[in-house]
Structure formats: C-alpha cells, structure tokens
Short mmCIF file of C-alpha atoms in Angstrom, two decimals:
data_model
loop_
_atom_site.label_atom_id
_atom_site.label_comp_id
_atom_site.label_asym_id
_atom_site.label_seq_id
_atom_site.Cartn_x
_atom_site.Cartn_y
_atom_site.Cartn_z
CA MET A 216 -0.14 0.25 -0.02
CA GLY A 217 2.66 2.37 0.93
CA ALA A 218 4.68 1.21 -2.00
CA ALA A 219 1.51 2.08 -4.72
CA GLY A 220 1.86 5.53 -2.87
CA SER A 221 5.22 6.41 -3.03
CA LYS A 222 5.54 5.48 -6.72
CA LEU A 223 2.41 7.78 -7.36
CA GLU A 224 4.34 10.42 -5.43
CA LYS A 225 7.32 9.87 -7.80
CA ALA A 226 5.43 10.26 -11.07
CA LEU A 227 3.79 13.29 -9.94
CA GLY A 228 6.81 14.92 -8.54
CA ASP A 229 6.38 18.65 -7.43
CA GLN A 230 2.74 18.28 -8.93
CA PHE A 231 1.76 16.05 -5.75
CA PRO A 232 -1.25 17.69 -3.77
CA GLU A 233 0.00 18.93 -0.68
CA GLY A 234 -1.71 17.17 2.13
CA GLU A 235 -3.00 14.26 0.01
CA ARG A 236 -2.59 10.86 0.16
CA TYR A 237 -3.10 8.02 -2.44
CA PHE A 238 -3.67 4.28 -1.12
CA GLY A 239 -5.14 1.30 -2.23
CA LEU A 240 -7.40 -1.04 -0.50
CA GLU A 241 -6.30 -4.64 -0.12
CA ASN A 242 -9.06 -7.12 -1.43
CA PHE A 243 -9.93 -9.56 0.95
CA GLY A 244 -10.85 -12.09 -1.04
CA ASN A 245 -14.37 -10.68 -2.94
CA THR A 246 -14.35 -6.82 -1.53
CA CYS A 247 -13.51 -5.30 -4.61
CA TYR A 248 -17.34 -3.52 -4.67
CA CYS A 249 -16.69 -2.39 -1.65
CA ASN A 250 -13.24 -0.83 -2.03
CA SER A 251 -14.59 0.71 -5.09
CA VAL A 252 -17.17 2.65 -3.76
CA LEU A 253 -14.98 3.78 -0.60
CA GLN A 254 -12.31 5.21 -2.94
CA ALA A 255 -15.37 7.16 -4.51
CA LEU A 256 -16.62 8.20 -1.41
CA TYR A 257 -13.33 9.26 0.04
CA PHE A 258 -12.79 11.76 -2.96
CA CYS A 259 -16.38 13.08 -2.33
CA VAL A 260 -14.50 15.92 -0.57
CA PRO A 261 -17.64 17.61 1.06
CA PHE A 262 -18.64 13.87 2.28
CA ARG A 263 -14.98 13.41 3.58
CA GLU A 264 -14.32 16.28 5.42
CA GLN A 265 -17.95 16.04 7.57
CA LEU A 266 -17.28 12.32 8.02
CA LEU A 267 -13.64 13.48 9.68
CA GLU A 268 -15.46 16.38 11.24
CA TYR A 269 -17.90 13.90 12.61
CA TYR A 270 -15.21 11.47 13.99
CA SER A 271 -13.34 14.57 15.54
CA ASN A 272 -16.27 15.46 17.61
CA ASN A 273 -17.40 11.97 18.68
CA LYS A 274 -14.23 10.07 19.16
CA ASN A 275 -13.68 10.85 22.78
CA LEU A 276 -17.54 9.57 23.38
CA ALA A 277 -17.67 6.31 25.56
CA ASP A 278 -19.70 4.54 23.11
CA ALA A 279 -19.27 0.61 23.22
CA ASP A 280 -21.99 0.17 20.81
CA GLU A 281 -20.15 -0.62 17.11
CA ASN A 282 -22.32 0.35 14.27
CA LEU A 283 -20.76 -0.10 10.76
CA LEU A 284 -18.03 -2.97 11.79
CA THR A 285 -20.88 -4.98 13.33
CA CYS A 286 -22.98 -5.07 10.10
CA LEU A 287 -19.81 -6.18 8.33
CA ALA A 288 -21.39 -9.80 7.43
CA ASP A 289 -24.23 -7.49 5.76
CA LEU A 290 -22.11 -5.94 3.45
CA PHE A 291 -21.19 -9.07 1.51
CA MET A 292 -23.91 -8.33 -1.21
CA GLN A 293 -21.13 -8.26 -3.88
CA ASP A 294 -22.68 -5.32 -5.71
CA ALA A 295 -21.34 -1.87 -5.55
CA HIS A 296 -24.75 -0.31 -6.01
CA GLU A 297 -26.24 -2.55 -3.02
CA PHE A 298 -23.12 -1.60 -0.83
CA LEU A 299 -23.53 2.19 -1.56
CA ASN A 300 -27.15 2.12 -0.69
CA TYR A 301 -26.50 0.31 2.67
CA LEU A 302 -23.39 2.58 3.49
CA LEU A 303 -25.51 5.51 3.09
CA ASN A 304 -28.69 4.65 4.80
CA GLU A 305 -26.61 2.99 7.83
CA LEU A 306 -24.81 6.41 8.31
CA VAL A 307 -28.40 8.07 8.10
CA ASP A 308 -29.42 5.57 10.61
CA ILE A 309 -26.32 6.37 13.10
CA LEU A 310 -26.59 10.18 12.78
CA GLU A 311 -30.74 10.18 13.29
CA LYS A 312 -30.08 7.75 16.36
CA GLU A 313 -27.53 10.05 17.56
CA ALA A 314 -29.52 13.43 17.27
CA SER A 315 -32.76 11.28 18.82
CA THR A 316 -30.89 10.27 21.89
CA ALA A 317 -29.43 13.60 22.17
CA LYS A 318 -33.14 15.15 22.74
CA SER A 319 -34.53 12.58 24.40
CA ASP A 320 -34.93 14.68 27.55
CA GLN A 321 -37.48 17.10 25.48
CA GLU A 322 -39.38 14.70 23.40
CA THR A 323 -40.01 10.48 23.20
CA SER A 324 -38.20 9.57 20.08
CA SER A 325 -40.42 8.49 17.18
CA PRO A 326 -40.28 5.08 15.41
CA THR A 327 -38.77 5.60 11.76
CA GLU A 328 -40.44 4.12 9.11
CA LYS A 329 -38.07 2.90 6.23
CA ILE A 330 -38.36 3.52 2.68
CA ALA A 331 -36.32 3.43 -0.39
CA ASN A 332 -33.65 5.78 -0.32
CA GLY A 333 -34.31 7.63 2.79
CA PRO A 334 -36.17 7.29 6.03
CA THR A 335 -39.04 9.33 7.00
CA SER A 336 -40.17 9.77 10.90
CA VAL A 337 -43.63 9.05 11.87
CA HIS A 338 -45.40 10.18 15.30
CA ALA A 339 -47.15 7.63 17.27
CA ASN A 340 -50.70 8.35 16.11
CA GLY A 341 -49.79 8.18 12.58
CA VAL A 342 -48.87 11.67 11.28
CA LYS A 343 -46.03 12.28 9.52
CA LYS A 344 -43.35 14.51 10.52
CA GLU A 345 -40.23 16.69 8.92
CA PRO A 346 -37.40 13.66 8.76
CA LEU A 347 -34.03 15.04 10.49
CA VAL A 348 -31.82 16.23 7.60
CA THR A 349 -28.35 15.19 8.42
CA TRP A 350 -25.15 15.90 6.41
CA VAL A 351 -25.63 12.85 4.52
CA HIS A 352 -28.73 14.05 3.34
CA LYS A 353 -27.42 17.90 2.22
CA ASN A 354 -24.70 16.15 0.25
CA PHE A 355 -26.69 13.17 -1.66
CA GLN A 356 -30.11 13.90 -1.08
CA GLY A 357 -32.02 15.38 -3.55
CA ILE A 358 -36.17 15.35 -4.60
CA LEU A 359 -38.11 14.14 -7.43
CA THR A 360 -41.66 14.95 -7.86
CA ASN A 361 -44.37 12.41 -9.59
CA GLU A 362 -46.80 14.21 -11.83
CA THR A 363 -50.05 12.36 -12.68
CA LYS A 364 -52.31 14.35 -15.23
CA CYS A 365 -56.06 12.84 -15.34
CA LEU A 366 -57.04 12.96 -19.09
CA ARG A 367 -60.57 13.54 -18.52
CA CYS A 368 -60.51 16.46 -16.05
CA GLU A 369 -56.83 17.39 -16.67
CA THR A 370 -56.28 17.74 -13.00
CA VAL A 371 -52.56 17.19 -12.21
CA THR A 372 -51.53 15.35 -8.85
CA ALA A 373 -48.01 15.73 -7.45
CA ARG A 374 -46.11 13.48 -5.13
CA ASP A 375 -42.63 14.10 -4.12
CA GLU A 376 -40.13 11.76 -2.98
CA THR A 377 -36.39 11.67 -1.78
CA PHE A 378 -33.68 10.18 -3.51
CA LEU A 379 -29.94 9.25 -2.54
CA ASP A 380 -29.29 8.01 -6.16
CA LEU A 381 -30.97 7.84 -9.58
CA SER A 382 -31.22 4.45 -11.25
CA LEU A 383 -31.27 4.97 -14.86
CA ASP A 384 -32.42 2.43 -17.34
CA ILE A 385 -29.87 2.42 -20.34
CA GLU A 386 -30.36 1.50 -24.10
CA GLN A 387 -27.24 0.48 -26.75
CA ASN A 388 -25.06 3.11 -27.95
CA SER A 389 -27.01 6.14 -25.79
CA SER A 390 -25.80 8.88 -23.16
CA ILE A 391 -26.44 9.89 -19.53
CA THR A 392 -28.43 12.61 -21.23
CA SER A 393 -30.79 10.76 -23.04
CA CYS A 394 -31.00 8.27 -20.35
CA LEU A 395 -32.10 11.04 -18.12
CA LYS A 396 -34.77 12.39 -20.87
CA ASN A 397 -36.01 8.78 -20.59
CA PHE A 398 -36.22 8.66 -17.03
CA SER A 399 -38.41 11.66 -17.31
CA SER A 400 -40.22 11.02 -20.23
CA THR A 401 -43.88 10.99 -20.07
CA GLU A 402 -45.84 7.57 -19.89
CA THR A 403 -49.48 6.77 -20.32
CA LEU A 404 -51.86 5.03 -17.91
CA ASN A 405 -54.65 3.27 -19.76
CA ALA A 406 -56.17 -0.01 -19.72
CA GLU A 407 -55.41 -2.16 -16.37
CA ASP A 408 -52.89 0.96 -15.63
CA LYS A 409 -55.61 3.51 -15.18
CA PHE A 410 -55.19 6.30 -12.42
CA PHE A 411 -57.48 6.75 -9.73
CA CYS A 412 -58.70 10.34 -10.09
CA ASP A 413 -59.79 12.14 -6.79
CA LYS A 414 -61.56 14.77 -8.83
CA CYS A 415 -63.83 12.29 -11.07
CA CYS A 416 -64.26 9.66 -8.34
CA SER A 417 -63.09 6.89 -10.90
CA LEU A 418 -60.39 5.21 -12.55
CA GLN A 419 -59.21 7.36 -15.67
CA GLU A 420 -56.79 7.37 -18.26
CA ALA A 421 -53.97 9.60 -17.20
CA GLN A 422 -50.09 10.74 -17.97
CA LYS A 423 -47.39 10.41 -15.90
CA ARG A 424 -44.07 11.53 -15.41
CA MET A 425 -41.13 11.90 -13.00
CA LYS A 426 -39.40 15.27 -12.80
CA ILE A 427 -36.32 16.19 -10.55
CA LYS A 428 -37.52 19.08 -8.31
CA LYS A 429 -34.42 19.89 -6.22
CA PRO A 430 -30.75 18.38 -7.32
CA PRO A 431 -28.43 17.01 -4.92
CA HIS A 432 -25.25 18.47 -4.31
CA ILE A 433 -23.59 15.19 -5.13
CA LEU A 434 -25.49 13.43 -8.14
CA VAL A 435 -24.95 9.85 -8.09
CA ILE A 436 -26.20 7.87 -11.09
CA HIS A 437 -26.40 4.02 -11.20
CA LEU A 438 -26.75 2.59 -14.45
CA LYS A 439 -29.22 -0.53 -14.73
CA ARG A 440 -26.71 -2.70 -16.23
CA PHE A 441 -27.71 -6.25 -14.91
CA LYS A 442 -31.33 -7.13 -16.25
CA TYR A 443 -33.42 -10.07 -15.85
CA ILE A 444 -33.93 -11.89 -18.88
CA GLU A 445 -37.15 -14.20 -18.70
CA GLN A 446 -35.94 -16.36 -21.39
CA LEU A 447 -32.81 -17.28 -19.74
CA GLY A 448 -33.99 -17.33 -16.34
CA ARG A 449 -31.46 -15.08 -15.24
CA TYR A 450 -29.77 -11.78 -14.78
CA LYS A 451 -27.57 -10.44 -17.77
CA LYS A 452 -24.78 -7.77 -17.90
CA LEU A 453 -25.69 -5.13 -20.76
CA SER A 454 -22.87 -4.07 -21.77
CA TYR A 455 -23.88 -1.07 -23.74
CA ARG A 456 -21.88 1.94 -24.41
CA VAL A 457 -23.21 4.70 -22.74
CA VAL A 458 -21.53 7.84 -23.05
CA PHE A 459 -21.32 9.91 -19.68
CA PRO A 460 -19.47 13.59 -19.92
CA LEU A 461 -17.05 15.17 -17.74
CA GLU A 462 -19.49 18.30 -17.13
CA LEU A 463 -23.44 17.43 -16.93
CA LYS A 464 -25.90 19.96 -17.67
CA LEU A 465 -29.12 18.57 -15.82
CA SER A 466 -32.20 19.97 -17.54
CA ASN A 467 -34.93 17.62 -16.91
CA THR A 468 -35.63 19.54 -13.26
CA VAL A 469 -39.08 21.52 -12.26
CA GLU A 470 -37.47 24.74 -12.34
CA ASP A 471 -36.37 23.89 -16.11
CA ALA A 472 -32.90 25.93 -14.97
CA ASP A 473 -29.79 24.15 -16.05
CA THR A 474 -27.68 22.60 -13.36
CA GLU A 475 -24.33 22.03 -13.74
CA TYR A 476 -22.20 19.06 -12.32
CA SER A 477 -18.58 17.73 -12.94
CA LEU A 478 -17.69 14.05 -12.70
CA PHE A 479 -15.06 13.15 -9.91
CA ALA A 480 -15.55 9.37 -9.73
CA VAL A 481 -16.82 6.46 -11.30
CA VAL A 482 -17.22 2.82 -10.12
CA VAL A 483 -16.50 0.26 -12.86
CA HIS A 484 -17.83 -3.40 -13.31
CA VAL A 485 -15.14 -5.35 -14.92
CA GLY A 486 -16.75 -8.75 -16.16
CA SER A 487 -18.90 -10.31 -18.58
CA GLY A 488 -21.76 -11.35 -16.03
CA PRO A 489 -23.63 -10.10 -13.00
CA ASN A 490 -22.74 -13.32 -10.57
CA HIS A 491 -18.76 -12.69 -11.14
CA GLY A 492 -16.24 -10.05 -11.87
CA HIS A 493 -14.47 -7.15 -10.78
CA TYR A 494 -14.92 -3.54 -9.05
CA VAL A 495 -12.45 -0.69 -9.62
CA SER A 496 -12.87 2.85 -9.68
CA LEU A 497 -11.88 5.79 -11.44
CA VAL A 498 -11.41 9.19 -8.97
CA LYS A 499 -10.50 13.03 -10.11
CA SER A 500 -8.62 14.32 -7.06
CA HIS A 501 -6.71 17.69 -7.74
CA ASN A 502 -7.50 17.93 -11.68
CA HIS A 503 -5.45 14.38 -11.57
CA TRP A 504 -7.35 11.29 -12.86
CA LEU A 505 -6.50 8.12 -10.76
CA PHE A 506 -7.37 4.75 -11.04
CA PHE A 507 -7.79 2.47 -8.06
CA ASP A 508 -7.66 -1.47 -8.53
CA ASP A 509 -7.87 -2.85 -4.63
CA GLU A 510 -4.12 -1.94 -3.58
CA ASN A 511 -2.91 -0.70 -6.87
CA VAL A 512 -3.13 2.87 -7.36
CA GLU A 513 -2.04 4.56 -10.79
CA MET A 514 -2.69 7.50 -12.71
CA ILE A 515 -4.41 7.82 -16.01
CA ASP A 516 -5.14 10.47 -18.62
CA GLU A 517 -8.44 12.22 -18.79
CA SER A 518 -8.82 10.35 -22.20
CA ALA A 519 -8.94 6.96 -20.51
CA VAL A 520 -12.21 7.94 -18.81
CA GLN A 521 -13.90 7.26 -22.19
CA THR A 522 -12.79 3.73 -22.67
CA PHE A 523 -15.02 2.72 -19.70
CA PHE A 524 -18.57 3.85 -21.47
CA GLY A 525 -19.09 0.50 -22.76
CA SER A 526 -19.18 -1.64 -25.69
CA ALA A 527 -20.87 -0.72 -28.88
CA GLN A 528 -21.35 -4.21 -29.78
CA GLU A 529 -22.96 -7.22 -27.83
CA TYR A 530 -19.97 -9.36 -27.80
CA SER A 531 -16.67 -7.68 -27.15
CA SER A 532 -13.16 -8.20 -25.75
CA ASN A 533 -13.60 -5.06 -23.30
CA THR A 534 -15.40 -5.90 -20.01
CA ASP A 535 -14.80 -2.87 -18.11
CA HIS A 536 -18.11 -0.66 -18.07
CA GLY A 537 -19.31 2.32 -15.88
CA TYR A 538 -21.69 1.35 -13.28
CA ILE A 539 -21.78 3.97 -10.90
CA LEU A 540 -21.34 7.63 -11.57
CA PHE A 541 -20.62 10.37 -8.93
CA TYR A 542 -20.97 14.27 -10.05
CA GLU A 543 -20.58 17.13 -7.88
CA ARG A 544 -22.59 20.27 -8.46
CA VAL A 545 -20.60 22.86 -9.51
CA SER A 546 -20.53 26.40 -7.72
CA ASN A 547 -18.51 29.42 -8.74
CA GLY A 548 -17.35 27.72 -11.76
CA SER A 549 -14.80 25.35 -9.44
CA THR A 550 -15.12 21.66 -8.54
CA SER A 551 -12.63 19.50 -6.52
#
C-alpha cells in the first residue's frame, strides 16, 4: 500500500497535492465492490470533510456500541450499488439515532419508517413529521416529483419523494443525457393501469412523468447494467455503450434551469456477468485522474475515462464498464 503511494508521488513529483495521500485497499477475497465505492466516497470532498469532522467530535465519547463494523457480514451483497445504498442509509440511521438520543430529554423518540432511498419519521398517532436532515442528506439527497395528469379533467396530482441516487435504464449507444430524458419521459396509464382520479372519483386514463424537483449537491447515477431476462431465467449484464460526460448539464428539473455538474468518480464493473467479475474505481483528485484497483493505484490520462463507456457491440473483449457515476454540483465554476 505504501509502495503504491510512493510510486505515485514520484510520478507526480512537484505536482503532488500538499496534504493529500493516495492509497489502495487490499482485496480480502471478493471485496473489490466495497473498495471501489469507498474510494469514490473518500474523494467526495464534502462527504470526507464532514465525516472527519464527525469523527473528531465523537472520538472521545464512551460509546461501546459498534455500528458499521458489527454489520460487516451484511456488506457481502457483492454489488457496488447495493453496498453504496447500504452504507449511506446506515450512516443516516447512526446520525438519526444519535440526534434522537441527544434530545430524548425533551421529547419521546419517534418510530422510524424506512422507505427506499431515505427514512421518514412518523409519530405514534400516524401523523408524519419532517425527517431529520443529516449531512449525508445535505450532500446526496435530492427530491423527485411524480406528476400524474388525469386526461378527463386535466387535474395534475404531484407527489414528492427523496432519493440518494438515480437508477437509470440504459440503451445501446446512448448517453447519460438521453437516459435522463427517458427517465423523465411521459408515460400513458390506460387499460389495467388506469389512474384513480380523486376529482372524477373513478379510474381514468392519465399521463405520468417524473421530474427532478431539487437536484442534490452530489448526484449519484446508477446505470442499470444488470437486467433479468425471462427467456434465460437469470440476470444478464448489459455491456451497452453509454457516454457519460466529464461536465453534465441537468436539464430535466422542475425549475427548467440547467444545473451543472462535474464528474469526480466512477465505479467500474469488470466482467461479463452479474455473478462474477471485479470492481475498480476512477477518481479525480486535484485535477488528476487516478485508477484504483484494490491496493494498486496509478495515474491515468483524462482521455482514458472514455474507455469505460461500454461496448458498441454486444460481444466484445472489453468488459470494463462504468456502473456508478459520481457528479459534484459546480459552484462558482470550480470543483474538486
């Protein structure tokens, strides 16, 4: 591990960023999915800084209860996306429990109802209250709005939901921009899928679409590369070529104002199928792109990122495909 760091230091020479260190993570026999996500999260600068601040503020507390370490067995899902969701939601749970304990003298702690991609606090009488907003939420959480328009009375019903990452369906020779447009495309609800309109008091044909109401500071995009094929009776990896830009303009928002993002990390799945393979990560730090493969770390050219878009043909020797993308919202024209 140290050798990898020193080799990189020699390669960068005077350009090596002051106070920064680059280390690989050892593979303990099928933990590459974990290593790749941890590298991407470490180089998510606001997440890293607040995590270190949390540690600094709590390291002297006499807390005998372990949290993430005691759940190590649950981590072996062997999928980077599942691990990322588990990790973020587990951190949220820890922060919420600590906040609840801190104010237990003022009020009785409320039960927590878990929903996909985020918790919602509920009072004992069933009335919802605003959930605690942790620094994990401030970095990763966005808001989607699900709009349904009745085609008879034209009443629009909107329902908001939070997300920590966006899972996008992919197509061959497509791009993140086109995948996002498909994500927000209009769907017609008819036949057995008719919508119950409260105003009409009956099932009606309707149009439904999903839009981003509040973009997050860190936009995590999960490309759905593993699809269940009924004819095969199993999941198959989609090696489709999906172009992900270094700079992304998010235009499918409620406000219709473009939100600019900069790519800073990519988790890559290496292999031809979902039940076997390997995970590596690409990370941008101090304007340098780095390649992390467990304990091995090396610098790569920015142009090398495009080699992980995917394969233009179904059968290709290239099995290294971008799987999870990490974008940071650009403010004042700068990013890490």
